[in-house]
mmCIF file of C-alpha atoms in Angstrom:
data_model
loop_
_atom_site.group_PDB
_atom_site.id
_atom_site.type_symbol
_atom_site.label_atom_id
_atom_site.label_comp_id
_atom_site.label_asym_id
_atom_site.label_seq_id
_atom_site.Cartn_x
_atom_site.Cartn_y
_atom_site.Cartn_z
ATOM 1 C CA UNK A 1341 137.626 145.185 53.259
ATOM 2 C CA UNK A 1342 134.283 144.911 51.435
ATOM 3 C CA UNK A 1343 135.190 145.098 48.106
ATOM 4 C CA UNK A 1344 137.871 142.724 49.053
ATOM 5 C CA UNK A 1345 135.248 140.370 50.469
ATOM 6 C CA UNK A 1346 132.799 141.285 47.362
ATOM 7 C CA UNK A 1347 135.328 139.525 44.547
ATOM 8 C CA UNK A 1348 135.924 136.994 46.736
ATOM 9 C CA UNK A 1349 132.685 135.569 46.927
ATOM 10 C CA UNK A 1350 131.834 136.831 43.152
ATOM 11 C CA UNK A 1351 134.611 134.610 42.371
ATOM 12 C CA UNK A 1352 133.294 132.072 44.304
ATOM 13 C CA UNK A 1353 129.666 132.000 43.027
ATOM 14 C CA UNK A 1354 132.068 131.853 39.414
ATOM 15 C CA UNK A 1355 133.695 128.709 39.862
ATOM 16 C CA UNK A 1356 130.495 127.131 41.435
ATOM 17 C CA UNK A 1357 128.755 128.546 37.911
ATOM 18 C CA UNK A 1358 131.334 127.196 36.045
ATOM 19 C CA UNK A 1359 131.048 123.277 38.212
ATOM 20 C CA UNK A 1360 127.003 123.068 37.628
ATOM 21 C CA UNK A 1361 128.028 123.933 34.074
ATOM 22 C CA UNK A 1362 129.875 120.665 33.775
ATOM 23 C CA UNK A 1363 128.115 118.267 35.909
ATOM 24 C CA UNK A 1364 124.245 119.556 34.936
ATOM 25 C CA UNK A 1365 125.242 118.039 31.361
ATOM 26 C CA UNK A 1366 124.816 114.436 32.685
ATOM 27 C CA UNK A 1367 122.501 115.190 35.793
ATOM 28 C CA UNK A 1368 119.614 118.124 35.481
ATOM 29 C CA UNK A 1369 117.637 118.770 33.018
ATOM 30 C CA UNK A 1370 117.517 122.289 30.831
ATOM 31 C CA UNK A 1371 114.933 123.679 32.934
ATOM 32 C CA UNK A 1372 116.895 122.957 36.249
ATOM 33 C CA UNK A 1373 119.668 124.276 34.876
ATOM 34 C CA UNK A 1374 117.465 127.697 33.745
ATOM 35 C CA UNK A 1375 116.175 127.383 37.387
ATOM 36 C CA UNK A 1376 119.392 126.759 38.960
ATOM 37 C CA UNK A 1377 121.171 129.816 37.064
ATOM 38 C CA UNK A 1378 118.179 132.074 38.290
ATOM 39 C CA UNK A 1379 118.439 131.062 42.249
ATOM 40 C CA UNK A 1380 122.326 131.972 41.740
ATOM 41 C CA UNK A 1381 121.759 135.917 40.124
ATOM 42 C CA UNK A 1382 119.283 136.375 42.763
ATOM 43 C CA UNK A 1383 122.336 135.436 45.523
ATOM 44 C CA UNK A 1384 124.391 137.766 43.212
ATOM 45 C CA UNK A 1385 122.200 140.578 43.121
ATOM 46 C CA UNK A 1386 121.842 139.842 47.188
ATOM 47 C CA UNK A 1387 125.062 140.037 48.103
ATOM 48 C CA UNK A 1388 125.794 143.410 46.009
ATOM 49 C CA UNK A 1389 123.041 145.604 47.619
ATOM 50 C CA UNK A 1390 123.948 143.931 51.089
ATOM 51 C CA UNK A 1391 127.480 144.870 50.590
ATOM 52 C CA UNK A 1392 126.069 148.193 49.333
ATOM 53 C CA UNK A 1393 124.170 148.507 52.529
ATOM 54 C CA UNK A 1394 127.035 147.299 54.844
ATOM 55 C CA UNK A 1395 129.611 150.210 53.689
ATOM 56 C CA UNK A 1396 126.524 152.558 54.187
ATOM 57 C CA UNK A 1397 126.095 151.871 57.969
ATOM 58 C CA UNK A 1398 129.381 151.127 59.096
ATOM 59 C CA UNK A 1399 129.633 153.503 61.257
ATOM 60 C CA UNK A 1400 126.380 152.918 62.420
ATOM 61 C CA UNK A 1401 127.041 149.309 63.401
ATOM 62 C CA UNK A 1402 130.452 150.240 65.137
ATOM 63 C CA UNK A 1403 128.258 152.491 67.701
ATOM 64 C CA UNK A 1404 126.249 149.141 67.979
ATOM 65 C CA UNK A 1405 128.877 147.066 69.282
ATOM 66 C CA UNK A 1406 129.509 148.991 72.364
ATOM 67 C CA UNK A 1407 126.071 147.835 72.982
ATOM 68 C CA UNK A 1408 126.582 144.268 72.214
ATOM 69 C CA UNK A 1409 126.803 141.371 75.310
ATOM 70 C CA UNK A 1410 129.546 140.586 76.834
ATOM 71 C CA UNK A 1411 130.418 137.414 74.605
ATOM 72 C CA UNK A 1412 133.492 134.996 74.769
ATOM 73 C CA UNK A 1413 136.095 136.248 71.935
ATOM 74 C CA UNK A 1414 135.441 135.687 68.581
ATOM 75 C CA UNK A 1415 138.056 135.583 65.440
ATOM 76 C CA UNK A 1416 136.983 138.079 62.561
ATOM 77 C CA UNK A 1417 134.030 136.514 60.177
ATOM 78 C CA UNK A 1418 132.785 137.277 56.888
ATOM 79 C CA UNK A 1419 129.650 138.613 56.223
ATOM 80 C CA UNK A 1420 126.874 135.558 55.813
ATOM 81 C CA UNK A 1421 128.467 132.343 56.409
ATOM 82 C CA UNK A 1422 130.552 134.067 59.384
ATOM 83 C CA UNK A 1423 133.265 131.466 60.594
ATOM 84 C CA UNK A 1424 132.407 128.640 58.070
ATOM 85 C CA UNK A 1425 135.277 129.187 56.112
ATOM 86 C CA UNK A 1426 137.609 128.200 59.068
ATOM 87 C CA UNK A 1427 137.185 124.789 58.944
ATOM 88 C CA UNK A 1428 138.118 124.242 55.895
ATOM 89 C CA UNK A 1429 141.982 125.350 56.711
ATOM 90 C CA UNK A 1430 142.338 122.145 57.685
ATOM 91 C CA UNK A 1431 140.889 118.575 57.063
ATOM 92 C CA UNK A 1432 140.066 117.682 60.526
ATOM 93 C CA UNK A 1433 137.460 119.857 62.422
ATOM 94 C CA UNK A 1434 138.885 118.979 65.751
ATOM 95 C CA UNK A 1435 142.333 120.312 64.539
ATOM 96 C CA UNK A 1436 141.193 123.575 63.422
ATOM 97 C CA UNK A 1437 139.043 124.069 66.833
ATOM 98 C CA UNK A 1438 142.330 123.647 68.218
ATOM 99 C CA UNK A 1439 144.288 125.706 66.760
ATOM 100 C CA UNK A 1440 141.586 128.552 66.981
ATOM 101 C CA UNK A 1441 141.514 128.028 70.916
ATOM 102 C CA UNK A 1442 145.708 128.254 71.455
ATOM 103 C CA UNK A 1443 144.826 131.705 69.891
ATOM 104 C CA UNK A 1444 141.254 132.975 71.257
ATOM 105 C CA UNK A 1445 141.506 130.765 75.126
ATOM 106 C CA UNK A 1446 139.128 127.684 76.154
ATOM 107 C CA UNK A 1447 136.047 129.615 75.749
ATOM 108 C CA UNK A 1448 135.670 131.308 72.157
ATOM 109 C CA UNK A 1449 132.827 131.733 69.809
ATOM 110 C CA UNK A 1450 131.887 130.950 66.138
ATOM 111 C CA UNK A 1451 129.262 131.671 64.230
ATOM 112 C CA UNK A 1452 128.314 129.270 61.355
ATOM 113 C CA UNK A 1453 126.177 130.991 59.223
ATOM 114 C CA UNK A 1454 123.482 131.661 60.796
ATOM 115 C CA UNK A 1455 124.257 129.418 63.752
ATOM 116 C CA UNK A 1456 125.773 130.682 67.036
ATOM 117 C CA UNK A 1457 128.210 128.354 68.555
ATOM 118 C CA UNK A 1458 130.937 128.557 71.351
ATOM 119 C CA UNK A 1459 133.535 126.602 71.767
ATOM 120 C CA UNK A 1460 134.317 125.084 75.339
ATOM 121 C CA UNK A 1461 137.833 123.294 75.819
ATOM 122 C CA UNK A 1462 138.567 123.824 79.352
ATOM 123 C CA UNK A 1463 137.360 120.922 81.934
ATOM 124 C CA UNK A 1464 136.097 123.272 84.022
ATOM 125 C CA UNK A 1465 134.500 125.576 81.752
ATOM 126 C CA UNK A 1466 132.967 122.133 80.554
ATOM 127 C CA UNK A 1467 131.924 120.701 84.009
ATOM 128 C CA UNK A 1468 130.112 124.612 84.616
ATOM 129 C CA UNK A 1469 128.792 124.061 81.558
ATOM 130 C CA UNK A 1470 126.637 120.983 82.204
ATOM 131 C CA UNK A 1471 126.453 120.637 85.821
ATOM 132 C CA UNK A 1472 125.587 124.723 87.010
ATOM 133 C CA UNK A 1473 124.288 125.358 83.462
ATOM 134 C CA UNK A 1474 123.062 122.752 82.238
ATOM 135 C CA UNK A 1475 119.414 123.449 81.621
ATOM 136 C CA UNK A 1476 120.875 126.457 79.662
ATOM 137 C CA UNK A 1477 122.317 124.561 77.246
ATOM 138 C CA UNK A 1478 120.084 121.220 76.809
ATOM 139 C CA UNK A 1479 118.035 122.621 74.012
ATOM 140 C CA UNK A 1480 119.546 121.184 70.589
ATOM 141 C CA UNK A 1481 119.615 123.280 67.562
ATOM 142 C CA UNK A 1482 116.472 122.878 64.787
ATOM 143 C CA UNK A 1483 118.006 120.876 61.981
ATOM 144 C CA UNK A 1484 115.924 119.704 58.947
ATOM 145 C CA UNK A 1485 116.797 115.853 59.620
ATOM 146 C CA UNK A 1486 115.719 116.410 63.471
ATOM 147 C CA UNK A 1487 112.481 118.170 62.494
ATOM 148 C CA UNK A 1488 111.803 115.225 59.724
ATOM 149 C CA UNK A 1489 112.876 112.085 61.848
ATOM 150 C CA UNK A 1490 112.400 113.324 65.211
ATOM 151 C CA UNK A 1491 108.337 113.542 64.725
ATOM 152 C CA UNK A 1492 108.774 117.580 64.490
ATOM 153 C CA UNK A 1493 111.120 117.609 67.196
ATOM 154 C CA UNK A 1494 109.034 115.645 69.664
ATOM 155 C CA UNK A 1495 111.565 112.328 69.793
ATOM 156 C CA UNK A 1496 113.503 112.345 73.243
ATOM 157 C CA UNK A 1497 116.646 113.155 71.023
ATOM 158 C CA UNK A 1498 115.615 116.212 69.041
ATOM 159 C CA UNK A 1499 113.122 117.672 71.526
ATOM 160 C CA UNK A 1500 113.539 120.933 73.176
ATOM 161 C CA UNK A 1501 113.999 120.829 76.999
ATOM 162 C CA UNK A 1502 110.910 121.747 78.577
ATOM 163 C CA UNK A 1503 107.364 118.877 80.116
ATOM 164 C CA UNK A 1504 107.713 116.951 76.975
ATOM 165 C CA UNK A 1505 110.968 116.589 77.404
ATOM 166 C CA UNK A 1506 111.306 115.423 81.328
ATOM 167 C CA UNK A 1507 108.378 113.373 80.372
ATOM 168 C CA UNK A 1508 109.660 111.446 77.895
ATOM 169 C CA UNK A 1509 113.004 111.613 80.084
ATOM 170 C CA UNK A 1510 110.635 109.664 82.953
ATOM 171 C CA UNK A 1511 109.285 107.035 80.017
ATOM 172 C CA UNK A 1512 113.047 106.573 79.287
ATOM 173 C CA UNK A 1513 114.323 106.025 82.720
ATOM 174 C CA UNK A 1514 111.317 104.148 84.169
ATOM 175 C CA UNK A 1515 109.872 102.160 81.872
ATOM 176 C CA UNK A 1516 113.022 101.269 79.165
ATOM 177 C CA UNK A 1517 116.167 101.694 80.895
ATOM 178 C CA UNK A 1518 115.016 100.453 84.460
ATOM 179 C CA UNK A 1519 116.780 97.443 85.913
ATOM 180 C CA UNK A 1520 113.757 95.409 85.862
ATOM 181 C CA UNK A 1521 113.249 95.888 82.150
ATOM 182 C CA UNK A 1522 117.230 95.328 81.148
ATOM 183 C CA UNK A 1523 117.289 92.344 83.268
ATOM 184 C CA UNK A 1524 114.452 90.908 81.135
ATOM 185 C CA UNK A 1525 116.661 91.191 78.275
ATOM 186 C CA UNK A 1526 120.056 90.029 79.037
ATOM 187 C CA UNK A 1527 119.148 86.451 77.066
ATOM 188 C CA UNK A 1528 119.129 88.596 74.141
ATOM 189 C CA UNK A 1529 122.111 90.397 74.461
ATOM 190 C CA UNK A 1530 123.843 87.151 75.540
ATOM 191 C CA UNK A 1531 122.196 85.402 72.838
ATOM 192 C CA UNK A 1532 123.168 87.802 70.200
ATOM 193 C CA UNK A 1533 126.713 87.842 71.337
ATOM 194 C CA UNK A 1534 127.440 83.947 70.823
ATOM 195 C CA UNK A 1535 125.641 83.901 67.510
ATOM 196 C CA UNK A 1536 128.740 86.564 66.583
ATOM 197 C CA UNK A 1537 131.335 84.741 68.409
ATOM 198 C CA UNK A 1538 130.479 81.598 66.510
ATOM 199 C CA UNK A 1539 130.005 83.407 63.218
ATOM 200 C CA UNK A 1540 133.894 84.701 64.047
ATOM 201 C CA UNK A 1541 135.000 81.293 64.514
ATOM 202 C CA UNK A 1542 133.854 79.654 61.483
ATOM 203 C CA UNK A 1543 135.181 82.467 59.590
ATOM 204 C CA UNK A 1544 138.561 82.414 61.426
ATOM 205 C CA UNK A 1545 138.756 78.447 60.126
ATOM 206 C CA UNK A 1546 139.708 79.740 56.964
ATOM 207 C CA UNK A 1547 141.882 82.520 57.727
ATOM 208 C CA UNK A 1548 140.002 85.100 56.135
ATOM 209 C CA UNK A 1549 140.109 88.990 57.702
ATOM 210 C CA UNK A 1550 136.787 89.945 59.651
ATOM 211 C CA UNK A 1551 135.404 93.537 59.239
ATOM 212 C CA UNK A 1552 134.068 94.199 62.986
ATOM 213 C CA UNK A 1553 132.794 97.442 62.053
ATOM 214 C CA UNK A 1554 129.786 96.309 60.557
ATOM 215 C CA UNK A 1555 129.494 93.128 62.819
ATOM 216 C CA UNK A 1556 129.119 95.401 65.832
ATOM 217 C CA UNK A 1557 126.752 97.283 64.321
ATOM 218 C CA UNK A 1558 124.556 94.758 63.595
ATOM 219 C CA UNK A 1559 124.899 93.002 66.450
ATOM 220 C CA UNK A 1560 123.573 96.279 68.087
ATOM 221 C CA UNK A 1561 120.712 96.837 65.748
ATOM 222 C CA UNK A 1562 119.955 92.890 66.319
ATOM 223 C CA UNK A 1563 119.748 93.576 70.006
ATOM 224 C CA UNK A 1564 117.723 97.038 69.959
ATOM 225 C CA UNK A 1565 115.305 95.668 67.770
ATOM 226 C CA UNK A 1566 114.688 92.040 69.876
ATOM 227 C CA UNK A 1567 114.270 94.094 72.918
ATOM 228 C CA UNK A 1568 111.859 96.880 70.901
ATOM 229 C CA UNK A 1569 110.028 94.346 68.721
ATOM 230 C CA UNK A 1570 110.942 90.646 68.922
ATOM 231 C CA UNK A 1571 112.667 91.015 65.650
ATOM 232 C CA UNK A 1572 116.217 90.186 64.113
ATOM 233 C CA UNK A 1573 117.011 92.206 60.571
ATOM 234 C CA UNK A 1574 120.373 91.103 60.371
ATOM 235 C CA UNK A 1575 122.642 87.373 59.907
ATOM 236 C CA UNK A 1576 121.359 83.872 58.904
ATOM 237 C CA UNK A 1577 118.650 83.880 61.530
ATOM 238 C CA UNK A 1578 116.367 86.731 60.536
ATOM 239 C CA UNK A 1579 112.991 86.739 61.918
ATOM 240 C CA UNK A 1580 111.079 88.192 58.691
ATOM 241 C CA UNK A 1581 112.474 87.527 55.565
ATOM 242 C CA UNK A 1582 110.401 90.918 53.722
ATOM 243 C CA UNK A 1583 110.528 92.935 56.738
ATOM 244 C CA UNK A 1584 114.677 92.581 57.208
ATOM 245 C CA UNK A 1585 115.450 93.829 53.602
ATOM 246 C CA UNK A 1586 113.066 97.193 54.494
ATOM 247 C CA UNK A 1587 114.377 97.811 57.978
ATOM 248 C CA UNK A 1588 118.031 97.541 56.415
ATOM 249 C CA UNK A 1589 117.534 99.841 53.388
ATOM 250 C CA UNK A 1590 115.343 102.106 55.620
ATOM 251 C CA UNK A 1591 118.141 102.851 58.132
ATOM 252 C CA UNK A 1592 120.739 102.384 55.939
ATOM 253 C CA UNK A 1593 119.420 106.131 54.021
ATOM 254 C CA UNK A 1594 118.829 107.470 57.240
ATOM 255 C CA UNK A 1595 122.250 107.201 58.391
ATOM 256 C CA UNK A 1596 123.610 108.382 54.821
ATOM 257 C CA UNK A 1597 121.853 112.079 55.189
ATOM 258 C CA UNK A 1598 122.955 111.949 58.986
ATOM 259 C CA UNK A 1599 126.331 112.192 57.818
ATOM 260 C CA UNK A 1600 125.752 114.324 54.741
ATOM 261 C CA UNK A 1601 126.185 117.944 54.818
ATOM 262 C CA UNK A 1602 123.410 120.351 55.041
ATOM 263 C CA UNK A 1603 124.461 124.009 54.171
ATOM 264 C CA UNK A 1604 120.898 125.039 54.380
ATOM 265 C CA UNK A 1605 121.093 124.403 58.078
ATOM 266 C CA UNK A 1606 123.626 127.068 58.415
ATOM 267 C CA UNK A 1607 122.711 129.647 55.705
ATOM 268 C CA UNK A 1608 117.976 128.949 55.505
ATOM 269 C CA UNK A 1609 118.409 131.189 52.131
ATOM 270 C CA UNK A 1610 120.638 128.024 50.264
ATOM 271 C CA UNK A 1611 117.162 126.049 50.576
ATOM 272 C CA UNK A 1612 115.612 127.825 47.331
ATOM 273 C CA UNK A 1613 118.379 126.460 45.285
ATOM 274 C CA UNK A 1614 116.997 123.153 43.976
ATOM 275 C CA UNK A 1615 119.944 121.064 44.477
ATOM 276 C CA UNK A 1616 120.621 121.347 48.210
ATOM 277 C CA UNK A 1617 116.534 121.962 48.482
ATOM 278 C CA UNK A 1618 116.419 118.591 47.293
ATOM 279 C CA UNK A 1619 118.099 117.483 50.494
ATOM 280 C CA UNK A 1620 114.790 117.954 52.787
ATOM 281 C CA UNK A 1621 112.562 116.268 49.847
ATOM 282 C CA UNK A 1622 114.874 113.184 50.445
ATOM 283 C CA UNK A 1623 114.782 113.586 54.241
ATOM 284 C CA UNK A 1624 111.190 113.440 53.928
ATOM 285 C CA UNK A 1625 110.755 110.388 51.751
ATOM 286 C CA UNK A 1626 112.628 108.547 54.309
ATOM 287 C CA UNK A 1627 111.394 109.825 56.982
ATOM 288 C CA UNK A 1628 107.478 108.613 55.637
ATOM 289 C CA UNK A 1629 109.248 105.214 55.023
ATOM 290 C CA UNK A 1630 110.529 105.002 58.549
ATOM 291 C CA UNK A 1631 107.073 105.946 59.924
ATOM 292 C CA UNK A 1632 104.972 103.513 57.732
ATOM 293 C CA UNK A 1633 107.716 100.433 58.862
ATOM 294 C CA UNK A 1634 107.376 101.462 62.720
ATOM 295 C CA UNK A 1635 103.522 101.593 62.616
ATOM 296 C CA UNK A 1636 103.478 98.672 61.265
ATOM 297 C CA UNK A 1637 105.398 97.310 64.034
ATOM 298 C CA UNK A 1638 103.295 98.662 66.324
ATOM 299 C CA UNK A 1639 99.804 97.436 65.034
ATOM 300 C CA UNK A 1640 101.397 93.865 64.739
ATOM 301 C CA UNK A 1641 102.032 93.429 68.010
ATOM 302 C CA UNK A 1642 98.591 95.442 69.004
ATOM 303 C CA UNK A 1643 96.793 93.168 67.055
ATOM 304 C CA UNK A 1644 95.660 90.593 69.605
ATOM 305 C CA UNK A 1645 95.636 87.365 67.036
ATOM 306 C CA UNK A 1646 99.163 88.089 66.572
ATOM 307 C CA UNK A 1647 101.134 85.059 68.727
ATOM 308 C CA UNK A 1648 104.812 86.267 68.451
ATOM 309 C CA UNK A 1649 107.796 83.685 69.336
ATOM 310 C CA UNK A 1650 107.424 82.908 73.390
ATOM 311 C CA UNK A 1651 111.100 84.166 73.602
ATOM 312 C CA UNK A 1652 109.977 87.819 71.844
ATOM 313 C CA UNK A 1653 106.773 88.166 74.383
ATOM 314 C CA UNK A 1654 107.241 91.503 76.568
ATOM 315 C CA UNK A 1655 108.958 93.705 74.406
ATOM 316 C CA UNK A 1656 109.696 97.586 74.986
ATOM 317 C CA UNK A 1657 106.951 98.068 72.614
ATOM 318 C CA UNK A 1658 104.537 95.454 74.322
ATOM 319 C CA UNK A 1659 104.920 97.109 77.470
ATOM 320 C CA UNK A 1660 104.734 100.755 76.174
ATOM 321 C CA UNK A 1661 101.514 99.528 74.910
ATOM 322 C CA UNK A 1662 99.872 98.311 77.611
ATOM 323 C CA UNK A 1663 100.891 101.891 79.376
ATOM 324 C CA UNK A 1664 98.817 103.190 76.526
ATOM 325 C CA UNK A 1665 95.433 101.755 77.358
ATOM 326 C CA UNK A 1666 95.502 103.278 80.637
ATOM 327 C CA UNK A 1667 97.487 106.888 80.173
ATOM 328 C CA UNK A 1668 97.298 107.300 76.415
ATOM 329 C CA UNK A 1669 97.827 111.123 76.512
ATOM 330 C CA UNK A 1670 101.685 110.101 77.568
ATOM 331 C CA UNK A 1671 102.333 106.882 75.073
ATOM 332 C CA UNK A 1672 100.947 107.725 72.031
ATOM 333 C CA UNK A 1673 102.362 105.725 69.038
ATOM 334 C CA UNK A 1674 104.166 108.597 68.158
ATOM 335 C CA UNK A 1675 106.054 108.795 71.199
ATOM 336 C CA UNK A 1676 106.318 105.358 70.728
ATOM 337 C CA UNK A 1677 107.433 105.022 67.196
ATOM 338 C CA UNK A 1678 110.187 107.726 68.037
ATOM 339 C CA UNK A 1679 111.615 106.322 71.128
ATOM 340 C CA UNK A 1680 112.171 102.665 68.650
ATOM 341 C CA UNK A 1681 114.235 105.196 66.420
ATOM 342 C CA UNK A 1682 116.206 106.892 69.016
ATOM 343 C CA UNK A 1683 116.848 103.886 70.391
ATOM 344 C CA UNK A 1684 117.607 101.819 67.421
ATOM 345 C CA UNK A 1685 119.599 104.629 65.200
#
């Protein structure tokens, strides 16, 4: 079964080999390439003794498994990426999820890579799950975009549960989603949806097909970012004409390596290969970008010669601010800066 395993990924490692061959040519330079081809030996030579090592112990590890907790059922895995190779049976995740529970039951588990995962499909395996269990399962997994945009994992998304995250939980509940401070904004929201009504209409004049993707998503950054900072990045009407072309280009590449694949959040040890290393260098040049344009935001509307539009007085940010003078161990402008993100991505 090992040796079987062994060509297969020797194979593998081949035919990637034999890709960066072809597409280096127009994108790395030699010495990437020299780098590149040393990273993938190294895997090589890896994999051999760890093979060599695996038929060694076997015996030893099948003693070890009588040991091992009592875990929901698992299909067979391979040795390193585990259960990763599942999903790509079939195009659509949720599909192959499926099939794999008709076979293992409601409750299975995968492993991807080096990530532990179980599958839940039953309603009330689910409702167990996050009503009698809930605190159980409320931490989220370390990923390299959470650790870059989420502030090192201190943002309301990406933090771990534990006081900093029920306090920023309270902040959240209290002081941004309360009634009083959503009733404050509901001329924006209405606002923001008859500027996209009448934007429809004029369009509809001519007969021309509308896109309503992108409409609703800008008339949801337009209203996140009125009720955080008094500020509209998107349509005719924008409130800053160099700030708008930032904001958009700024979340624009943050939501491009939110939907890009990381491998090296499954398998750490892809990280020293310079091409998918390269993907936390670029999560971190954003991420700088993102924090420079939010403190910005913040020490405009600090500044107290700054006279903002009457209608964009008492923002989110305004009011998180005043908090600040008074308990500024809890509203810090990094708490601040990454509820406007959460909020706004």
């Amino acid at each position: 079964m090992h040796a079987y395993i062994c060509d297969y990924i020797y194979l593998y490692i081949s035919c990637i080999i034999i890709k960066f061959k072809v597409v280096a040519r127009d994108i790395l330079e030699m010495e990437e390439i020299k780098i590149m081809y040393v990273y993938i030996c190294c895997i090589i030579i890896f994999l051999c003794f760890f093979f060599k090592i695996s038929n060694n112990n076997n015996n030893n590890n099948n003693n070890k498994k009588k040991n091992k907790k009592n875990e929901p059922p698992s299909p067979p895995s391979y040795p390193i990426i585990g259960h990763l190779h599942l999903l790509s049976k079939q195009p659509l995740v949720h599909r192959a999820l499926h099939n794999l529970s008709t076979k293992y039951g409601d409750v299975f588990s995968l492993r991807f890579g080096s990530r532990h995962v179980v599958i839940v499909s039953s309603p009330s395996a689910v409702q167990e799950c996050f009503t009698k269990n809930d605190i159980v399962l409320a931490n989220r997994p370390p990923l390299i975009l959470n650790k870059h945009i989420g502030y090192n994992y201190t943002a309301i998304l990406t933090s771990p549960y534990g006081d900093h995250w029920r306090n920023l939980r309270r902040i959240a509940v209290v002081e941004i989603l309360s009634s009083a401070r959503l009733n404050l904004s509901v001329n924006i929201r209405g606002d923001e949806i008859k500027r996209l009504l009448r934007k429809l209409n004029r369009v509809d004049e001519f007969g021309r097909r509308v896109e309503l993707r992108s409409k609703l998503s800008e008339l949801s950054f337009n209203i996140m970012m009125r009720m955080m900072a008094g500020k509209r990045y998107y349509g005719d009407d924008v409130t800053d004409e160099d700030e708008a072309p930032r904001f958009r280009e700024i979340f624009k590449e943050i939501n491009q390596v939110a939907e890009a694949d990381n491998p090296a959040d499954f398998l750490p040890f892809l990280s020293w290969i310079p091409i998918i290393g390269n993907y936390e260098k670029r999560v971190e040049r954003i991420a700088k970008k993102a924090d420079l344009f939010l403190q910005a935001l913040i020490d405009q509307r600090r500044n107290p010669n700054y006279n903002p539009n009457p209608l964009h007085q008492n923002t989110v940010i305004d009011h998180l601010l005043s908090l600040q003078e008074s308990q500024s161990q809890y509203y810090t402008d990094q708490i601040i800066k990454g509820f406007v993100l959460d909020f706004v991505e």
